[in-house]
Every structure is written in structure tokens, then in C-alpha cells.
mmCIF file of C-alpha atoms in Angstrom:
data_model
loop_
_atom_site.group_PDB
_atom_site.id
_atom_site.type_symbol
_atom_site.label_atom_id
_atom_site.label_comp_id
_atom_site.label_asym_id
_atom_site.label_seq_id
_atom_site.Cartn_x
_atom_site.Cartn_y
_atom_site.Cartn_z
ATOM 1 C CA LEU A 1 -50.841 -73.419 -65.774
ATOM 2 C CA LYS A 2 -51.003 -70.884 -67.411
ATOM 3 C CA CYS A 3 -52.792 -72.440 -71.420
ATOM 4 C CA PHE A 4 -55.747 -73.313 -69.687
ATOM 5 C CA GLY A 5 -56.370 -70.274 -67.324
ATOM 6 C CA LEU A 6 -55.885 -71.551 -64.559
ATOM 7 C CA VAL A 7 -52.818 -69.023 -62.717
ATOM 8 C CA ARG A 8 -56.130 -66.128 -64.144
ATOM 9 C CA SER A 9 -58.350 -67.827 -62.308
ATOM 10 C CA ALA A 10 -55.694 -67.487 -59.219
ATOM 11 C CA ARG A 11 -55.199 -63.835 -59.054
ATOM 12 C CA VAL A 12 -59.123 -63.558 -58.743
ATOM 13 C CA MET A 13 -59.779 -66.104 -56.390
ATOM 14 C CA ASP A 14 -55.786 -64.154 -54.500
ATOM 15 C CA HIS A 15 -57.780 -60.878 -54.857
ATOM 16 C CA MET A 16 -62.015 -62.221 -53.984
ATOM 17 C CA ASP A 17 -59.383 -63.590 -50.758
ATOM 18 C CA HIS A 18 -57.520 -60.222 -50.029
ATOM 19 C CA MET A 19 -60.725 -58.148 -50.694
ATOM 20 C CA ASP A 20 -62.696 -60.673 -47.956
ATOM 21 C CA HIS A 21 -59.594 -59.427 -45.672
ATOM 22 C CA HIS A 22 -60.949 -56.056 -45.698
ATOM 23 C CA HIS A 23 -63.759 -53.662 -45.578
ATOM 24 C CA HIS A 24 -65.995 -54.201 -49.268
ATOM 25 C CA HIS A 25 -67.078 -50.712 -51.104
ATOM 26 C CA GLY A 26 -69.579 -52.046 -52.273
ATOM 27 C CA ASN A 27 -73.676 -51.776 -52.620
ATOM 28 C CA MET A 28 -76.503 -54.397 -51.234
ATOM 29 C CA ASP A 29 -79.221 -56.143 -53.281
ATOM 30 C CA MET A 30 -82.420 -56.504 -52.047
ATOM 31 C CA ALA A 31 -81.143 -59.342 -50.533
ATOM 32 C CA GLY A 32 -78.058 -57.685 -48.374
ATOM 33 C CA ASN A 33 -76.058 -59.160 -49.688
ATOM 34 C CA VAL A 34 -72.935 -56.988 -50.434
ATOM 35 C CA THR A 35 -71.767 -57.024 -54.562
ATOM 36 C CA GLU A 36 -68.496 -56.061 -55.640
ATOM 37 C CA GLU A 37 -68.300 -52.623 -58.485
ATOM 38 C CA VAL A 38 -64.365 -53.797 -59.424
ATOM 39 C CA PHE A 39 -63.052 -51.172 -60.956
ATOM 40 C CA CYS A 40 -60.210 -53.120 -63.213
ATOM 41 C CA LEU A 41 -58.493 -57.213 -62.897
ATOM 42 C CA GLY A 42 -54.986 -57.489 -61.399
ATOM 43 C CA ASP A 43 -52.149 -56.072 -60.240
ATOM 44 C CA GLY A 44 -51.586 -54.049 -63.135
ATOM 45 C CA GLN A 45 -49.966 -54.589 -66.226
ATOM 46 C CA VAL A 46 -48.421 -53.728 -68.913
ATOM 47 C CA MET A 47 -49.018 -54.126 -72.966
ATOM 48 C CA ASN A 48 -52.431 -54.936 -73.538
ATOM 49 C CA ASN A 49 -52.516 -57.230 -76.959
ATOM 50 C CA GLY A 50 -54.091 -54.358 -79.147
ATOM 51 C CA PHE A 51 -55.524 -50.783 -77.432
ATOM 52 C CA GLN A 52 -58.142 -51.968 -74.437
ATOM 53 C CA ILE A 53 -59.682 -49.866 -71.864
ATOM 54 C CA ALA A 54 -58.665 -50.268 -68.937
ATOM 55 C CA ILE A 55 -62.125 -50.283 -67.350
ATOM 56 C CA GLY A 56 -63.864 -53.238 -66.183
ATOM 57 C CA SER A 57 -64.461 -56.945 -64.416
ATOM 58 C CA ALA A 58 -62.761 -58.154 -66.745
ATOM 59 C CA GLN A 59 -59.941 -56.423 -68.501
ATOM 60 C CA PRO A 60 -56.772 -55.545 -66.767
ATOM 61 C CA CYS A 61 -55.171 -52.482 -64.599
ATOM 62 C CA ALA A 62 -52.239 -50.787 -66.675
ATOM 63 C CA LEU A 63 -49.579 -49.831 -64.756
ATOM 64 C CA PHE A 64 -48.325 -46.093 -64.368
ATOM 65 C CA LEU A 65 -44.911 -46.432 -65.191
ATOM 66 C CA PHE A 66 -43.266 -47.993 -61.754
ATOM 67 C CA PRO A 67 -44.374 -50.854 -60.030
ATOM 68 C CA GLY A 68 -46.678 -50.594 -57.638
ATOM 69 C CA TRP A 69 -48.405 -47.516 -59.815
ATOM 70 C CA VAL A 70 -51.837 -50.173 -60.483
ATOM 71 C CA VAL A 71 -54.321 -48.036 -61.778
ATOM 72 C CA ASP A 72 -56.691 -49.733 -60.690
ATOM 73 C CA THR A 73 -60.114 -46.570 -59.048
ATOM 74 C CA PRO A 74 -61.855 -44.540 -61.091
ATOM 75 C CA ALA A 75 -59.407 -41.503 -59.277
ATOM 76 C CA LYS A 76 -56.113 -43.542 -60.270
ATOM 77 C CA TYR A 77 -57.549 -43.803 -63.623
ATOM 78 C CA PHE A 78 -58.293 -40.173 -63.993
ATOM 79 C CA GLY A 79 -54.695 -39.033 -62.422
ATOM 80 C CA ALA A 80 -52.958 -40.975 -64.988
ATOM 81 C CA CYS A 81 -55.322 -39.842 -67.900
ATOM 82 C CA PHE A 82 -54.124 -35.634 -66.580
ATOM 83 C CA ALA A 83 -51.003 -37.356 -66.525
ATOM 84 C CA ALA A 84 -50.108 -38.410 -69.243
ATOM 85 C CA PHE A 85 -52.099 -35.536 -70.658
ATOM 86 C CA LEU A 86 -49.898 -32.889 -69.051
ATOM 87 C CA MET A 87 -46.149 -34.764 -70.126
ATOM 88 C CA PRO A 88 -46.300 -33.265 -73.432
ATOM 89 C CA THR A 89 -46.890 -29.657 -71.861
ATOM 90 C CA VAL A 90 -44.307 -30.772 -69.657
ATOM 91 C CA ILE A 91 -41.750 -31.256 -71.780
ATOM 92 C CA VAL A 92 -42.190 -27.999 -74.086
ATOM 93 C CA LEU A 93 -41.248 -26.550 -70.928
ATOM 94 C CA ILE A 94 -38.224 -27.990 -70.846
ATOM 95 C CA GLN A 95 -37.583 -27.071 -74.392
ATOM 96 C CA ILE A 96 -38.037 -23.327 -73.704
ATOM 97 C CA LEU A 97 -36.130 -24.127 -71.359
ATOM 98 C CA ARG A 98 -32.630 -25.061 -72.606
ATOM 99 C CA GLU A 99 -33.408 -22.580 -74.941
ATOM 100 C CA LYS A 100 -33.152 -19.717 -72.780
ATOM 101 C CA VAL A 101 -30.110 -21.446 -72.144
ATOM 102 C CA LEU A 102 -27.904 -21.651 -75.353
ATOM 103 C CA GLU A 103 -29.418 -18.832 -75.931
ATOM 104 C CA SER A 104 -27.976 -17.219 -72.923
ATOM 105 C CA SER A 105 -25.366 -19.061 -73.737
ATOM 106 C CA LYS A 106 -23.911 -17.351 -76.716
ATOM 107 C CA ASN A 107 -23.588 -14.342 -75.744
ATOM 108 C CA SER A 108 -21.438 -15.469 -72.456
ATOM 109 C CA SER A 109 -17.319 -16.811 -71.359
ATOM 110 C CA ARG A 110 -18.987 -18.603 -68.967
ATOM 111 C CA THR A 111 -20.149 -21.210 -71.398
ATOM 112 C CA PHE A 112 -19.386 -25.111 -70.771
ATOM 113 C CA GLY A 113 -20.646 -24.325 -66.956
ATOM 114 C CA LEU A 114 -24.344 -23.591 -69.627
ATOM 115 C CA ASP A 115 -23.967 -26.002 -72.601
ATOM 116 C CA ALA A 116 -23.655 -28.865 -69.304
ATOM 117 C CA LEU A 117 -26.864 -27.451 -67.924
ATOM 118 C CA ALA A 118 -28.415 -27.172 -71.215
ATOM 119 C CA ALA A 119 -27.418 -31.173 -72.222
ATOM 120 C CA ALA A 120 -28.684 -32.309 -68.648
ATOM 121 C CA TRP A 121 -32.226 -30.403 -69.471
ATOM 122 C CA TYR A 122 -32.035 -32.629 -72.839
ATOM 123 C CA GLY A 123 -31.701 -35.634 -70.541
ATOM 124 C CA LEU A 124 -35.029 -34.500 -67.886
ATOM 125 C CA GLN A 125 -36.192 -33.944 -71.088
ATOM 126 C CA MET A 126 -35.784 -37.183 -73.441
ATOM 127 C CA MET A 127 -36.632 -39.127 -69.885
ATOM 128 C CA PHE A 128 -40.002 -37.534 -70.278
ATOM 129 C CA ALA A 129 -40.292 -38.192 -73.628
ATOM 130 C CA TYR A 130 -39.365 -42.062 -73.038
ATOM 131 C CA PHE A 131 -42.344 -42.654 -70.208
ATOM 132 C CA LEU A 132 -44.726 -40.792 -72.727
ATOM 133 C CA MET A 133 -43.753 -43.446 -75.810
ATOM 134 C CA LEU A 134 -44.057 -46.417 -72.241
ATOM 135 C CA LEU A 135 -47.471 -44.901 -71.601
ATOM 136 C CA ALA A 136 -48.212 -45.615 -75.987
ATOM 137 C CA MET A 137 -47.019 -49.187 -75.334
ATOM 138 C CA LEU A 138 -50.004 -49.877 -72.674
ATOM 139 C CA PHE A 139 -52.100 -50.228 -75.043
ATOM 140 C CA GLU A 140 -54.930 -48.854 -72.679
ATOM 141 C CA THR A 141 -57.408 -46.469 -75.150
ATOM 142 C CA GLY A 142 -57.791 -43.988 -72.647
ATOM 143 C CA ILE A 143 -54.474 -42.655 -71.358
ATOM 144 C CA PHE A 144 -53.155 -42.899 -75.574
ATOM 145 C CA LEU A 145 -55.959 -40.327 -76.516
ATOM 146 C CA CYS A 146 -54.492 -37.916 -73.470
ATOM 147 C CA ILE A 147 -51.156 -38.430 -74.784
ATOM 148 C CA CYS A 148 -51.618 -37.243 -78.210
ATOM 149 C CA PHE A 149 -54.451 -34.448 -77.099
ATOM 150 C CA GLY A 150 -51.573 -33.415 -75.161
ATOM 151 C CA PHE A 151 -48.986 -32.991 -78.008
ATOM 152 C CA VAL A 152 -52.467 -30.830 -79.988
ATOM 153 C CA ALA A 153 -52.168 -28.850 -76.936
ATOM 154 C CA SER A 154 -48.713 -28.458 -76.057
ATOM 155 C CA PHE A 155 -48.009 -27.531 -79.958
ATOM 156 C CA LEU A 156 -50.238 -25.098 -79.780
ATOM 157 C CA LEU A 157 -49.011 -23.236 -76.156
ATOM 158 C CA LEU A 158 -45.302 -23.716 -78.327
ATOM 159 C CA GLN A 159 -46.759 -22.379 -80.903
ATOM 160 C CA ARG A 160 -48.793 -19.635 -78.803
ATOM 161 C CA TYR A 161 -45.321 -18.613 -77.170
ATOM 162 C CA LYS A 162 -42.926 -18.690 -80.059
ATOM 163 C CA ARG A 163 -45.333 -16.317 -82.036
ATOM 164 C CA TYR A 164 -45.448 -13.997 -78.484
ATOM 165 C CA LYS A 165 -41.596 -13.762 -79.337
ATOM 166 C CA GLY A 166 -42.266 -13.447 -81.976
ATOM 167 C CA VAL A 167 -40.183 -16.230 -83.908
ATOM 168 C CA THR A 168 -41.684 -18.111 -86.707
ATOM 169 C CA GLY A 169 -41.379 -20.298 -89.178
ATOM 170 C CA GLU A 170 -39.835 -24.060 -88.378
ATOM 171 C CA LYS A 171 -38.181 -22.587 -84.996
ATOM 172 C CA VAL A 172 -42.207 -23.173 -84.062
ATOM 173 C CA ALA A 173 -42.403 -27.072 -84.615
ATOM 174 C CA MET A 174 -41.462 -29.751 -81.595
ATOM 175 C CA ASP A 175 -38.006 -30.345 -80.848
ATOM 176 C CA GLY A 176 -37.368 -33.585 -79.189
ATOM 177 C CA ALA A 177 -40.366 -36.375 -81.199
ATOM 178 C CA PRO A 178 -39.838 -39.116 -78.769
ATOM 179 C CA CYS A 179 -38.146 -42.012 -79.238
ATOM 180 C CA CYS A 180 -37.441 -40.126 -82.639
ATOM 181 C CA ALA A 181 -35.178 -36.538 -83.102
ATOM 182 C CA LEU A 182 -31.828 -37.419 -80.509
#
């Protein structure tokens, strides 16, 4: 069935049946018929075949990290792009907190507790880094560009913060790049 396109046709029909049982979100044409404006198609997909944009009645909807988080409206698409833009900043903020904990452990007798706290922060930092990797693997153009712009903005914020704190040179680089730095 899949190779003949029948599975996709069945999904479209199921989607249309589902919409018929609920209220319509569309415009009325001159004849009084309701025309559907579908943001995207389906119940969420990961890993497109190359970069695409998940907007349009023929494009599959993106699934944002978790089942049920389907990006199927303009507001959800904006929210997904905004979240993807902010995630690198979250990574940088966690990195700053982790560095503060490690710095305070240098002058403390409670090093195990502070090292454990720094390890927990590092684990959280890596979780967000892998979330970004998974979002990049959606191959959804808008979300991918927001991730890239988010890394640029967060690096700039980190550099400005470190310059404000008086740290220069190689210490300005971001630790914990997604998937690579362990």
C-alpha cells in the first residue's frame, strides 16, 4: 500500500473526516462553501527527506521532540521556532551556572556536593544539546535556521558576559557543543 501512495491518501481522508466531525477553520467562497486552509499535513513527522518547510497543505507537519507536540498551526510553528532559538541560550546559561559552581568549589571543603551539582548541570546542558541535535534532524528549514541564529545570539551573549566579567581569550568559547564535546 505504501508504495502506491494509498497510505498517505488514507491519512488525508482520515484528517478530512476528523475535521468534518469538528468545526471548520476556513473561509467561505462566493458560493457559500467553506474552504479549508490547512497549515500542514498529517499528525507530525521527523526526519524529512532533505530540508523542507512544514507549511502548506502538501507538506508534512513537524513533530517537535515529543509525541503530541505536532506543529500544525501558525502559532505552534512560531512557538517551535522561538523555542528552537532560545534553546542555545539555555545551554549557555546552564554553562555559566556550572562554571560558577566549579569556581566556588575551589575554595570550599564541600567539594563532593558541589562537584555533584556541577555534574547535574552538565547533564542538563547535554540534554538540551541533544534536543537541539534532534530538532536539527527534523530537516525543517525554519526550525534549523532558528537553531543556528540562536547559537549566534547565545555566543554573542556569552562573549559579552565573559568580557563584562573580565575573562578573555580562549575561555570565551562555548563548552558542550551539541553531540560533540563530552
